[in-house]
Amino acid sequence: MKAAIYTQYGPPDIVVQITDVEKPVPKDDELLIKVNAASVNPLDSHLMKGGPYIVRVLLGLGKPKIKRPGVDVAGQVEAVGENVTQFKSGDAVFGLCKGTFAEHVCAPESAVVIKPDNVTFEQAAAVPVAALTALQGLRDKAKIRPGQKVLINGAAGGVGTLAVQIAKFFGAHVTAVCSTRNVDMVRSIGADHVIDYTQQDFTKINPGQCYDIIFDNVGNHSLSACRRLLNPKGINLMVGVLGGRGILSLLTRLVTALVWSRFISQKFICFIAKLNKQDLTLLSELLATGKLTPVIDKCYSLNQVPEAIRYLSEQHARGKVVIILQ
Ligand SMILES: NC(=O)c1ccc[n+]([C@@H]2O[C@H](COP(=O)([O-])OP(=O)(O)OC[C@H]3O[C@@H](n4cnc5c(N)ncnc54)[C@H](OP(=O)(O)O)[C@@H]3O)[C@@H](O)[C@H]2O)c1
């Protein structure tokens, strides 16, 4: 079968090859999935580039340990291991596993759920990592409640477009921050108020405006500036950093947040989303009931995986970038 692989660190156009590899065989607790669609996440390009260098201690010093990009998947079950009880051959599923930019993958039973009929494979593949991040950040870390004011910085990207909809599902009042070309799109997915960052700096307008939650995908404002916008019990979720800010800037933010946690009433929380089958099931229900509709920017073929990763790493995708396998 065909799969995207890389055996050295570097930019996707140089290191990714689409090549024949052995079709995987499911273990007892796994499903063999014929992949229909997979989606791209910033993590794919971070792992591939192997930077900053310090993270190579974990990723492999000379060569990457992970050689197959892609974690989000949607497809059809082709075979099941002997301990699998919840799925059968022919089921349409979506979820998470390793190396999903490939014609077939094996996923543990605990990492996938049934795809609702009303969404396409492309839409389902757009959901797992980005929507788990939005759900776990807003619900578990920020304890979102109806009527709360939430600001989402980077609202037009993969995580942001899902975070806007999930915050609305929890009954929040959502302010979305994006560039001019995305203002109408984020409004169409439910944002109550939109700030165009090319016209206004959200940390400078309307001083005294207080948010209960800042869901920050971008990390382009100082923590002090964000703190001024938070109510006394407000929570700032440091979801990600875009714009090529270095490891030093990230570490400084983390240390600041840690020190502040002892002295101030607001919370600055950094978190990594985790695979959780119950959460995937909830996301599947939100898709089935139309409460969550993934925004898909561009679709690429397996041969175009390098282009897709490069496009996403330009950091201006509108929603999710998807690889279509069949
Ligand atoms: N913590 C976790 O578990 C977790 C999980 C997944 C992702 N992440 C991180 O979260 C971040 C977002 O991920 P993603 O998948 O959403 O990335 P993405 O799809 O590449 O995000 C691109 C979006 O960022 C927006 N953007 C770029 N510069 C901006 C700025 N200055 N102000 C506001 N918006 C800006 C762009 O909107 P415009 O085109 O309108 O500028 C674009 O829509 C990344 O850093 C990623 O690594 C963290």
Short mmCIF file of C-alpha atoms and ligand atoms in Angstrom, two decimals:
data_model
loop_
_atom_site.label_atom_id
_atom_site.label_comp_id
_atom_site.label_asym_id
_atom_site.label_seq_id
_atom_site.Cartn_x
_atom_site.Cartn_y
_atom_site.Cartn_z
CA MET A 1 0.00 0.00 0.00
CA LYS A 2 1.04 3.64 -0.43
CA ALA A 3 1.97 5.83 2.55
CA ALA A 4 3.74 9.10 3.30
CA ILE A 5 7.03 8.56 5.12
CA TYR A 6 10.08 10.60 6.15
CA THR A 7 13.37 9.22 7.42
CA GLN A 8 15.19 12.47 8.20
CA TYR A 9 14.25 15.83 9.71
CA GLY A 10 13.49 18.70 7.38
CA PRO A 11 10.84 20.62 5.47
CA PRO A 12 8.02 18.48 4.00
CA ASP A 13 8.92 19.17 0.35
CA ILE A 14 12.38 17.71 0.92
CA VAL A 15 11.89 14.86 3.37
CA VAL A 16 8.44 13.38 2.62
CA GLN A 17 8.17 10.53 0.16
CA ILE A 18 5.05 8.72 -0.97
CA THR A 19 6.12 5.14 -1.20
CA ASP A 20 5.02 1.49 -1.00
CA VAL A 21 5.03 0.04 2.51
CA GLU A 22 3.68 -3.17 3.94
CA LYS A 23 -0.04 -3.18 4.65
CA PRO A 24 -0.44 -3.34 8.46
CA VAL A 25 -2.02 -6.28 10.25
CA PRO A 26 -4.31 -5.48 13.19
CA LYS A 27 -3.38 -6.71 16.66
CA ASP A 28 -6.06 -8.38 18.80
CA ASP A 29 -7.46 -5.06 20.06
CA GLU A 30 -7.11 -3.17 16.77
CA LEU A 31 -9.10 -2.42 13.64
CA LEU A 32 -7.65 -2.33 10.14
CA ILE A 33 -9.05 0.83 8.56
CA LYS A 34 -9.15 1.60 4.86
CA VAL A 35 -8.46 5.33 5.06
CA ASN A 36 -10.83 7.64 3.21
CA ALA A 37 -9.55 10.90 4.68
CA ALA A 38 -6.98 12.21 7.17
CA SER A 39 -6.36 15.74 8.35
CA VAL A 40 -3.19 17.73 8.89
CA ASN A 41 -2.22 19.30 12.23
CA PRO A 42 0.61 21.71 13.10
CA LEU A 43 2.12 18.81 15.07
CA ASP A 44 2.85 16.97 11.78
CA SER A 45 5.18 19.70 10.62
CA HIS A 46 6.73 20.21 14.09
CA LEU A 47 7.61 16.50 14.33
CA MET A 48 8.94 16.47 10.78
CA LYS A 49 11.14 19.53 11.25
CA GLY A 50 12.38 18.19 14.58
CA GLY A 51 12.74 21.67 15.98
CA PRO A 52 13.58 23.20 18.33
CA TYR A 53 16.66 20.99 18.61
CA ILE A 54 16.09 20.31 22.28
CA VAL A 55 12.95 18.28 21.50
CA ARG A 56 15.06 15.84 19.46
CA VAL A 57 16.06 14.31 22.78
CA LEU A 58 12.53 12.89 22.72
CA LEU A 59 11.94 12.62 18.96
CA GLY A 60 15.24 10.95 18.06
CA LEU A 61 18.64 12.64 18.07
CA GLY A 62 20.02 11.86 14.63
CA LYS A 63 16.92 10.60 12.85
CA PRO A 64 13.23 10.85 13.72
CA LYS A 65 11.71 7.92 15.65
CA ILE A 66 8.30 8.77 14.21
CA LYS A 67 8.55 8.34 10.46
CA ARG A 68 4.92 8.37 9.37
CA PRO A 69 2.95 11.66 9.54
CA GLY A 70 -0.76 12.03 10.29
CA VAL A 71 -2.87 11.21 13.35
CA ASP A 72 -6.47 12.14 12.45
CA VAL A 73 -8.32 9.53 10.41
CA ALA A 74 -11.72 8.63 8.95
CA GLY A 75 -12.37 5.48 6.94
CA GLN A 76 -13.98 2.07 6.72
CA VAL A 77 -13.20 -0.91 8.89
CA GLU A 78 -11.73 -3.66 6.72
CA ALA A 79 -10.87 -6.20 9.43
CA VAL A 80 -10.94 -6.47 13.21
CA GLY A 81 -8.65 -8.14 15.75
CA GLU A 82 -10.08 -11.03 17.74
CA ASN A 83 -10.71 -9.03 20.93
CA VAL A 84 -12.58 -6.21 19.17
CA THR A 85 -16.24 -6.12 20.23
CA GLN A 86 -17.62 -2.73 19.20
CA PHE A 87 -16.87 -2.68 15.47
CA LYS A 88 -17.27 -4.91 12.46
CA SER A 89 -16.00 -4.95 8.93
CA GLY A 90 -17.69 -2.24 6.84
CA ASP A 91 -18.30 0.22 9.72
CA ALA A 92 -17.46 3.86 8.92
CA VAL A 93 -15.32 5.25 11.75
CA PHE A 94 -13.16 8.21 12.71
CA GLY A 95 -10.55 8.81 15.40
CA LEU A 96 -6.85 8.87 16.08
CA CYS A 97 -3.87 6.63 15.34
CA LYS A 98 -0.34 6.82 13.97
CA GLY A 99 0.65 7.34 10.34
CA THR A 100 -2.75 8.19 8.88
CA PHE A 101 -1.42 9.63 5.61
CA ALA A 102 -1.60 6.12 4.18
CA GLU A 103 -4.05 3.86 2.37
CA HIS A 104 -4.52 1.63 5.45
CA VAL A 105 -3.88 2.05 9.16
CA CYS A 106 -4.41 0.03 12.32
CA ALA A 107 -6.11 1.82 15.22
CA PRO A 108 -6.89 0.55 18.72
CA GLU A 109 -10.61 -0.02 19.32
CA SER A 110 -10.37 2.58 22.09
CA ALA A 111 -9.24 5.31 19.70
CA VAL A 112 -12.11 5.43 17.19
CA VAL A 113 -15.89 5.89 17.12
CA ILE A 114 -18.61 5.39 14.51
CA LYS A 115 -18.84 8.20 11.96
CA PRO A 116 -22.31 9.75 11.83
CA ASP A 117 -24.03 9.27 8.43
CA ASN A 118 -24.66 12.98 7.96
CA VAL A 119 -20.98 13.93 7.80
CA THR A 120 -18.50 13.09 5.07
CA PHE A 121 -15.24 11.24 5.70
CA GLU A 122 -13.43 14.54 5.05
CA GLN A 123 -15.46 16.31 7.75
CA ALA A 124 -14.99 13.48 10.24
CA ALA A 125 -11.22 13.39 9.64
CA ALA A 126 -11.09 17.13 10.38
CA VAL A 127 -12.36 16.63 13.92
CA PRO A 128 -10.24 14.50 16.31
CA VAL A 129 -7.15 16.46 17.45
CA ALA A 130 -8.55 19.95 16.87
CA ALA A 131 -11.95 19.31 18.43
CA LEU A 132 -10.55 17.34 21.40
CA THR A 133 -8.30 20.34 22.04
CA ALA A 134 -11.23 22.75 21.92
CA LEU A 135 -13.50 20.51 24.02
CA GLN A 136 -10.99 19.57 26.71
CA GLY A 137 -9.66 23.13 26.92
CA LEU A 138 -13.03 24.82 27.28
CA ARG A 139 -14.88 22.18 29.30
CA ASP A 140 -12.19 20.54 31.46
CA LYS A 141 -9.52 23.22 31.90
CA ALA A 142 -11.62 26.39 31.78
CA LYS A 143 -14.86 24.85 33.15
CA ILE A 144 -16.92 26.87 30.69
CA ARG A 145 -20.47 27.81 31.77
CA PRO A 146 -23.49 29.26 29.93
CA GLY A 147 -23.41 33.04 29.61
CA GLN A 148 -19.66 33.34 30.09
CA LYS A 149 -17.67 35.64 27.84
CA VAL A 150 -15.05 33.77 25.83
CA LEU A 151 -12.46 35.31 23.51
CA ILE A 152 -10.92 32.97 20.93
CA ASN A 153 -7.65 34.22 19.42
CA GLY A 154 -6.89 32.42 16.15
CA ALA A 155 -10.59 31.67 15.64
CA ALA A 156 -10.29 30.94 11.91
CA GLY A 157 -7.89 27.99 12.11
CA GLY A 158 -8.39 24.27 12.65
CA VAL A 159 -8.73 24.46 16.44
CA GLY A 160 -10.32 27.92 16.42
CA THR A 161 -13.26 27.11 14.12
CA LEU A 162 -14.15 24.12 16.31
CA ALA A 163 -13.58 26.09 19.54
CA VAL A 164 -16.03 28.79 18.40
CA GLN A 165 -18.74 26.16 17.82
CA ILE A 166 -17.99 24.22 21.02
CA ALA A 167 -18.04 27.42 23.12
CA LYS A 168 -21.43 28.25 21.56
CA PHE A 169 -22.63 24.70 22.33
CA PHE A 170 -21.84 25.39 26.00
CA GLY A 171 -23.87 28.59 25.84
CA ALA A 172 -21.01 31.11 25.96
CA HIS A 173 -20.89 34.56 24.35
CA VAL A 174 -18.03 34.27 21.86
CA THR A 175 -15.68 36.97 20.62
CA ALA A 176 -13.54 35.67 17.75
CA VAL A 177 -10.23 37.18 16.62
CA CYS A 178 -9.19 36.64 12.98
CA SER A 179 -8.08 38.56 9.87
CA THR A 180 -10.38 40.49 7.52
CA ARG A 181 -10.95 37.68 5.02
CA ASN A 182 -12.26 35.36 7.74
CA VAL A 183 -14.63 37.73 9.55
CA ASP A 184 -17.78 36.51 7.75
CA MET A 185 -16.78 32.85 8.08
CA VAL A 186 -16.31 32.96 11.87
CA ARG A 187 -19.58 34.87 12.19
CA SER A 188 -21.30 32.15 10.11
CA ILE A 189 -20.16 29.43 12.54
CA GLY A 190 -21.61 31.26 15.52
CA ALA A 191 -19.24 33.98 16.80
CA ASP A 192 -21.28 36.74 18.46
CA HIS A 193 -18.62 39.37 17.99
CA VAL A 194 -15.58 39.44 15.71
CA ILE A 195 -12.36 41.45 16.06
CA ASP A 196 -10.32 41.83 12.88
CA TYR A 197 -6.75 41.78 14.15
CA THR A 198 -5.49 43.63 11.07
CA GLN A 199 -7.61 46.62 12.16
CA GLN A 200 -7.63 46.39 15.95
CA ASP A 201 -5.46 44.89 18.66
CA PHE A 202 -7.86 42.99 20.91
CA THR A 203 -5.77 43.73 23.97
CA LYS A 204 -6.05 47.49 23.37
CA ILE A 205 -9.66 48.04 22.39
CA ASN A 206 -12.37 48.53 24.93
CA PRO A 207 -10.27 48.61 28.09
CA GLY A 208 -12.33 47.26 30.95
CA GLN A 209 -13.92 44.59 28.76
CA CYS A 210 -13.62 41.44 30.82
CA TYR A 211 -13.55 37.90 29.57
CA ASP A 212 -14.06 34.79 31.65
CA ILE A 213 -11.96 32.71 29.26
CA ILE A 214 -9.31 33.58 26.69
CA PHE A 215 -8.69 30.59 24.41
CA ASP A 216 -5.39 31.54 22.81
CA ASN A 217 -4.20 29.60 19.76
CA VAL A 218 -1.71 32.26 18.73
CA GLY A 219 0.24 33.50 21.79
CA ASN A 220 1.11 36.81 20.13
CA HIS A 221 0.28 39.08 23.08
CA SER A 222 2.04 39.38 26.41
CA LEU A 223 0.48 37.57 29.34
CA SER A 224 0.16 40.94 31.14
CA ALA A 225 -1.88 42.33 28.24
CA CYS A 226 -4.13 39.26 28.31
CA ARG A 227 -4.44 39.45 32.08
CA ARG A 228 -5.85 42.98 31.83
CA LEU A 229 -8.75 41.53 29.80
CA LEU A 230 -9.59 38.76 32.25
CA ASN A 231 -12.10 39.08 35.05
CA PRO A 232 -10.69 38.35 38.55
CA LYS A 233 -11.48 34.62 38.24
CA GLY A 234 -10.74 34.50 34.51
CA ILE A 235 -8.78 31.74 32.79
CA ASN A 236 -6.32 32.11 29.94
CA LEU A 237 -5.81 28.87 28.01
CA MET A 238 -2.43 28.87 26.32
CA VAL A 239 -3.39 26.43 23.57
CA GLY A 240 -0.68 27.06 21.04
CA VAL A 241 1.87 29.46 19.63
CA LEU A 242 1.81 30.57 16.00
CA GLY A 243 4.06 32.97 14.12
CA GLY A 244 7.47 31.37 14.59
CA ARG A 245 8.03 32.59 18.16
CA GLY A 246 10.96 30.66 19.56
CA ILE A 247 11.24 28.13 22.37
CA LEU A 248 12.62 30.88 24.64
CA SER A 249 9.44 32.93 24.27
CA LEU A 250 7.35 29.83 24.98
CA LEU A 251 9.41 28.90 28.04
CA THR A 252 9.22 32.49 29.32
CA ARG A 253 5.42 32.37 29.06
CA LEU A 254 5.28 29.04 30.88
CA VAL A 255 7.56 30.19 33.69
CA THR A 256 5.63 33.47 34.02
CA ALA A 257 2.37 31.54 34.23
CA LEU A 258 3.84 29.25 36.88
CA VAL A 259 5.15 32.11 39.01
CA TRP A 260 1.92 34.12 38.63
CA SER A 261 -0.16 31.13 39.71
CA ARG A 262 1.07 31.76 43.29
CA PHE A 263 0.17 35.44 43.38
CA ILE A 264 -2.79 36.28 41.12
CA SER A 265 -6.44 35.23 41.04
CA GLN A 266 -6.56 34.60 37.28
CA LYS A 267 -5.25 31.32 35.90
CA PHE A 268 -2.91 30.83 32.93
CA ILE A 269 -3.10 27.22 31.84
CA CYS A 270 -1.05 25.34 29.26
CA PHE A 271 -2.37 21.91 28.30
CA ILE A 272 -2.04 19.13 25.74
CA ALA A 273 -5.22 17.45 24.52
CA LYS A 274 -5.51 13.72 25.22
CA LEU A 275 -7.17 10.90 23.36
CA ASN A 276 -10.42 10.09 25.15
CA LYS A 277 -13.06 7.80 23.66
CA GLN A 278 -15.92 9.39 25.65
CA ASP A 279 -14.95 12.78 24.26
CA LEU A 280 -14.77 11.38 20.73
CA THR A 281 -18.27 9.95 21.28
CA LEU A 282 -19.56 13.36 22.40
CA LEU A 283 -17.98 14.96 19.32
CA SER A 284 -19.65 12.33 17.15
CA GLU A 285 -23.02 13.25 18.73
CA LEU A 286 -22.38 16.96 18.11
CA LEU A 287 -21.63 16.15 14.46
CA ALA A 288 -24.73 13.96 14.16
CA THR A 289 -27.00 16.67 15.58
CA GLY A 290 -25.47 19.42 13.45
CA LYS A 291 -24.10 21.31 16.47
CA LEU A 292 -20.59 20.92 15.10
CA THR A 293 -19.79 21.40 11.42
CA PRO A 294 -16.10 21.26 10.57
CA VAL A 295 -14.84 24.02 8.30
CA ILE A 296 -12.63 22.55 5.58
CA ASP A 297 -10.24 24.84 3.78
CA LYS A 298 -8.44 22.67 1.24
CA CYS A 299 -8.29 19.00 0.31
CA TYR A 300 -5.16 17.34 -1.08
CA SER A 301 -4.35 13.87 -2.45
CA LEU A 302 -1.83 11.50 -0.81
CA ASN A 303 0.77 12.57 -3.40
CA GLN A 304 0.26 16.17 -2.30
CA VAL A 305 0.98 15.55 1.42
CA PRO A 306 4.16 17.73 1.34
CA GLU A 307 2.15 20.60 -0.18
CA ALA A 308 -0.63 20.16 2.39
CA ILE A 309 1.80 20.27 5.33
CA ARG A 310 3.57 23.28 3.83
CA TYR A 311 0.25 25.08 3.34
CA LEU A 312 -0.80 24.48 6.96
CA SER A 313 2.57 25.61 8.27
CA GLU A 314 2.02 29.00 6.58
CA GLN A 315 -0.45 29.46 9.47
CA HIS A 316 -3.34 30.97 7.53
CA ALA A 317 -5.51 27.93 6.86
CA ARG A 318 -9.22 28.66 7.08
CA GLY A 319 -10.42 25.70 9.14
CA LYS A 320 -8.87 22.30 8.50
CA VAL A 321 -6.64 20.92 5.75
CA VAL A 322 -7.59 17.40 4.67
CA ILE A 323 -5.87 14.59 2.76
CA ILE A 324 -8.27 12.51 0.67
CA LEU A 325 -7.18 8.90 0.13
CA GLN A 326 -10.10 7.37 -1.80
N1 LIG B 1 -2.56 22.18 23.22
C1 LIG B 1 -2.89 21.24 22.36
O1 LIG B 1 -3.19 20.09 22.73
C2 LIG B 1 -2.94 21.59 20.91
C3 LIG B 1 -3.59 20.75 19.99
C4 LIG B 1 -3.66 21.13 18.66
C5 LIG B 1 -3.05 22.33 18.25
N2 LIG B 1 -2.37 23.08 19.16
C6 LIG B 1 -1.73 24.34 18.77
O2 LIG B 1 -2.76 25.30 18.62
C7 LIG B 1 -2.37 26.24 17.62
C8 LIG B 1 -3.48 26.34 16.59
O3 LIG B 1 -3.62 25.12 15.91
P1 LIG B 1 -4.49 25.04 14.59
O4 LIG B 1 -4.57 23.63 14.18
O5 LIG B 1 -5.72 25.82 14.75
O6 LIG B 1 -3.51 25.85 13.60
P2 LIG B 1 -3.88 26.46 12.19
O7 LIG B 1 -5.08 25.82 11.63
O8 LIG B 1 -2.62 26.47 11.39
O9 LIG B 1 -4.21 28.00 12.56
C9 LIG B 1 -4.18 28.90 11.51
C10 LIG B 1 -5.04 30.08 11.88
O10 LIG B 1 -4.32 30.97 12.74
C11 LIG B 1 -4.79 32.26 12.48
N3 LIG B 1 -3.80 33.28 12.80
C12 LIG B 1 -2.54 33.37 12.31
N4 LIG B 1 -1.95 34.49 12.84
C13 LIG B 1 -2.88 35.09 13.64
C14 LIG B 1 -2.88 36.24 14.46
N5 LIG B 1 -1.81 37.04 14.54
N6 LIG B 1 -3.99 36.53 15.16
C15 LIG B 1 -5.09 35.74 15.11
N7 LIG B 1 -5.16 34.63 14.32
C16 LIG B 1 -4.06 34.31 13.61
C17 LIG B 1 -5.06 32.27 10.99
O11 LIG B 1 -6.13 33.16 10.75
P3 LIG B 1 -5.97 34.34 9.70
O12 LIG B 1 -5.69 33.67 8.37
O13 LIG B 1 -7.27 35.04 9.78
O14 LIG B 1 -4.77 35.11 10.15
C18 LIG B 1 -5.45 30.84 10.65
O15 LIG B 1 -6.84 30.69 10.47
C19 LIG B 1 -1.04 25.74 17.05
O16 LIG B 1 0.01 26.42 17.69
C20 LIG B 1 -1.01 24.29 17.44
O17 LIG B 1 0.30 23.79 17.56
C21 LIG B 1 -2.32 22.75 20.47
#
